[in-house]
Amino acid sequence: MDIWTYQSVEYVSVAGEAWLASASEYPSSMRALWEARPWVPAVLPCGRVFDVISLPAVFGRRVLDELWASGPGCGPVATFRGRTLLFAQPGTAARLRTLLAWEEWARDVPPLLCHGIGDAVTVPPVQRAVDAADSAAGRWIVAPDTREPWLPGASVLLWACVRAARGRPARESGDPRPNTR
C-alpha cells in the first residue's frame, strides 16, 4: 500500500485527537470544536507538545521515505497547502535549524520551515469529509493514533534530510546511526 496515493478517509483516533488537543492552551475547547466540526482544520501552537518541520512536498516525500526505510518510521505527518508537515520532538525546530546552517554537508537540503516555541501551524481536520474533493484543508498522511506518538528528533531528521537530498539510502550515506533519535 502506498501511503501517498491511498484514497481512504483519514481519521485521527480518539487518543491521537487528545494528543493534538493537548498542544492547545484550552484542550477541552479544542476537543469540543472537533466534536462539532471534525472536518475543519485547526491552528495549534508548537513547542510544548511537538514542533513541526515544514518541507517542500516532493522533498518531504523523500524524507518520509528515508525515515521509513532506515527505521523506526515517523510520527504524525500531514500535507497542507503543498507542503509536508512532519511532527517532531519539542525543541527539534531550533536544533535542526542550527544544524542545517552549521553543517556544510547539509547545503544540498532545500530550505525548511522549522516551527517551534512561539509558532503555530494549521493542522488538517481530524476527520476528512467523505465527499471532500478538494484538499485545501490538507490531509493526514500518518494520522496521530496514540496519546504519545513517536516523534523524531533533530539528529534523525538531519540524517533523513541529508540522505533524501543526496538520493542515497542510509547504508550508503555513511550514517552510522540510522535508528537513533
mmCIF file of N, CA and C in Angstrom, residues 59 62-67 70 86 109 154-166 168 175:
data_model
loop_
_atom_site.group_PDB
_atom_site.id
_atom_site.type_symbol
_atom_site.label_atom_id
_atom_site.label_comp_id
_atom_site.label_asym_id
_atom_site.label_seq_id
_atom_site.Cartn_x
_atom_site.Cartn_y
_atom_site.Cartn_z
ATOM 1 N N PHE A 59 10.285 16.964 -1.669
ATOM 2 C CA PHE A 59 11.378 16.665 -0.743
ATOM 3 C C PHE A 59 10.825 16.008 0.524
ATOM 4 N N ARG A 62 10.429 12.389 0.013
ATOM 5 C CA ARG A 62 11.704 11.666 0.068
ATOM 6 C C ARG A 62 12.186 11.495 1.506
ATOM 7 N N VAL A 63 12.033 12.535 2.317
ATOM 8 C CA VAL A 63 12.442 12.453 3.724
ATOM 9 C C VAL A 63 11.606 11.395 4.445
ATOM 10 N N LEU A 64 10.308 11.402 4.213
ATOM 11 C CA LEU A 64 9.447 10.409 4.847
ATOM 12 C C LEU A 64 9.819 9.001 4.403
ATOM 13 N N ASP A 65 10.097 8.833 3.130
ATOM 14 C CA ASP A 65 10.546 7.523 2.633
ATOM 15 C C ASP A 65 11.834 7.092 3.338
ATOM 16 N N GLU A 66 12.758 8.024 3.548
ATOM 17 C CA GLU A 66 14.010 7.730 4.261
ATOM 18 C C GLU A 66 13.740 7.307 5.700
ATOM 19 N N LEU A 67 12.836 8.013 6.381
ATOM 20 C CA LEU A 67 12.521 7.673 7.765
ATOM 21 C C LEU A 67 11.951 6.266 7.868
ATOM 22 N N SER A 70 14.914 3.571 6.797
ATOM 23 C CA SER A 70 16.011 3.377 7.742
ATOM 24 C C SER A 70 15.510 3.065 9.148
ATOM 25 N N LEU A 86 5.898 17.580 9.085
ATOM 26 C CA LEU A 86 6.412 16.451 9.845
ATOM 27 C C LEU A 86 6.475 16.855 11.313
ATOM 28 N N VAL A 109 20.278 20.370 1.145
ATOM 29 C CA VAL A 109 18.909 20.306 1.664
ATOM 30 C C VAL A 109 18.190 21.615 1.321
ATOM 31 N N ALA A 154 16.018 15.978 16.209
ATOM 32 C CA ALA A 154 16.803 16.718 15.219
ATOM 33 C C ALA A 154 17.814 15.849 14.486
ATOM 34 N N SER A 155 18.505 14.948 15.190
ATOM 35 C CA SER A 155 19.536 14.151 14.516
ATOM 36 C C SER A 155 18.926 13.175 13.518
ATOM 37 N N VAL A 156 17.794 12.559 13.869
ATOM 38 C CA VAL A 156 17.130 11.643 12.943
ATOM 39 C C VAL A 156 16.687 12.397 11.693
ATOM 40 N N LEU A 157 16.087 13.573 11.890
ATOM 41 C CA LEU A 157 15.621 14.358 10.744
ATOM 42 C C LEU A 157 16.776 14.895 9.913
ATOM 43 N N LEU A 158 17.856 15.290 10.569
ATOM 44 C CA LEU A 158 19.015 15.785 9.834
ATOM 45 C C LEU A 158 19.542 14.722 8.880
ATOM 46 N N TRP A 159 19.755 13.495 9.395
ATOM 47 C CA TRP A 159 20.280 12.430 8.536
ATOM 48 C C TRP A 159 19.302 12.071 7.434
ATOM 49 N N ALA A 160 18.001 12.044 7.750
ATOM 50 C CA ALA A 160 16.993 11.740 6.719
ATOM 51 C C ALA A 160 16.992 12.811 5.639
ATOM 52 N N CYS A 161 17.145 14.076 6.031
ATOM 53 C CA CYS A 161 17.190 15.178 5.055
ATOM 54 C C CYS A 161 18.432 15.084 4.176
ATOM 55 N N VAL A 162 19.561 14.804 4.784
ATOM 56 C CA VAL A 162 20.808 14.692 4.020
ATOM 57 C C VAL A 162 20.720 13.533 3.031
ATOM 58 N N ARG A 163 20.250 12.384 3.500
ATOM 59 C CA ARG A 163 20.110 11.228 2.593
ATOM 60 C C ARG A 163 19.119 11.518 1.475
ATOM 61 N N ALA A 164 17.997 12.160 1.813
ATOM 62 C CA ALA A 164 16.983 12.476 0.797
ATOM 63 C C ALA A 164 17.530 13.477 -0.223
ATOM 64 N N ALA A 165 18.301 14.446 0.249
ATOM 65 C CA ALA A 165 18.861 15.450 -0.662
ATOM 66 C C ALA A 165 19.897 14.844 -1.593
ATOM 67 N N ARG A 166 20.633 13.882 -1.077
ATOM 68 C CA ARG A 166 21.681 13.247 -1.898
ATOM 69 C C ARG A 166 21.169 12.038 -2.665
ATOM 70 N N ARG A 168 20.565 8.988 -1.572
ATOM 71 C CA ARG A 168 21.213 7.721 -1.225
ATOM 72 C C ARG A 168 20.551 7.121 0.003
ATOM 73 N N ASP A 175 25.973 7.150 7.321
ATOM 74 C CA ASP A 175 25.320 7.424 8.592
ATOM 75 C C ASP A 175 25.449 6.201 9.489
#
